[in-house]
Coordinates of C-alpha atoms in Angstrom, one line a residue:
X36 CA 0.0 0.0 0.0
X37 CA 2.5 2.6 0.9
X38 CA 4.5 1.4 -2.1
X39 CA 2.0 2.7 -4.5
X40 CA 0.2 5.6 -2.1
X41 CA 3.9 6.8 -1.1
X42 CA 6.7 5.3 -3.0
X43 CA 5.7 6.3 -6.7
X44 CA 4.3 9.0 -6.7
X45 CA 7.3 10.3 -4.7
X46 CA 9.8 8.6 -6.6
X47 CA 7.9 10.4 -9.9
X48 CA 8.3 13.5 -8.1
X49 CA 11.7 13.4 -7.5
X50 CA 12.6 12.2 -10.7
X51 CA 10.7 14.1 -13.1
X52 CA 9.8 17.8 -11.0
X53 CA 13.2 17.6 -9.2
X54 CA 15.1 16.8 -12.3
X55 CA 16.6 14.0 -10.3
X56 CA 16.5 10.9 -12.3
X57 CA 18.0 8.0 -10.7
X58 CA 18.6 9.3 -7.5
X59 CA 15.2 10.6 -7.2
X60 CA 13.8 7.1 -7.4
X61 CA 16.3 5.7 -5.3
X62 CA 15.3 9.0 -2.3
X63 CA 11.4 8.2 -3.2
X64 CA 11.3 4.6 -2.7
X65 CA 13.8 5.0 0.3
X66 CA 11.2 7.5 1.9
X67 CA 8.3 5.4 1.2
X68 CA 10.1 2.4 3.2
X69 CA 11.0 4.2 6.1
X70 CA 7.6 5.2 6.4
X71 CA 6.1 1.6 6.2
X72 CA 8.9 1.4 8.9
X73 CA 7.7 4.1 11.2
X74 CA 4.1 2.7 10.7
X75 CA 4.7 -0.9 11.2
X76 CA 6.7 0.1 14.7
X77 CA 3.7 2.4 15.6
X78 CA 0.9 -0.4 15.0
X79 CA 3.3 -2.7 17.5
X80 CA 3.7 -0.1 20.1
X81 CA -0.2 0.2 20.2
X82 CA -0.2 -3.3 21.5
X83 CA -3.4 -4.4 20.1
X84 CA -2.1 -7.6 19.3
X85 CA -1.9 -8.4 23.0
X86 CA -5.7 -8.4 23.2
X87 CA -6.5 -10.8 20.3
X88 CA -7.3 -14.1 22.0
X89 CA -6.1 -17.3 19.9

């Protein structure tokens, strides 16, 4: 998801606006994993997965 909400767009941004062809891919796609990053460590520290019963 954050691939093509984040990633692309970004990388397209940086590439094509920014006049930063390779590298602007390389910064967009970087971004949009740290993100999924910063997400996925948010969603753990809410600890909802504690209360899910098997």
């Amino acid at each position: 998801m954050f691939f093509w909400l984040i990633g692309i767009p970004l990388s397209w941004a940086f590439a094509l606006l920014l006049d930063w062809p390779h590298t602007g891919v390389f910064w967009g796609l970087f971004t949009s994993e740290i993100d999924v990053g910063v997400f996925t460590l948010w969603l753990f520290s809410e600890g909802l997965w504690k209360t899910v019963s098997p």
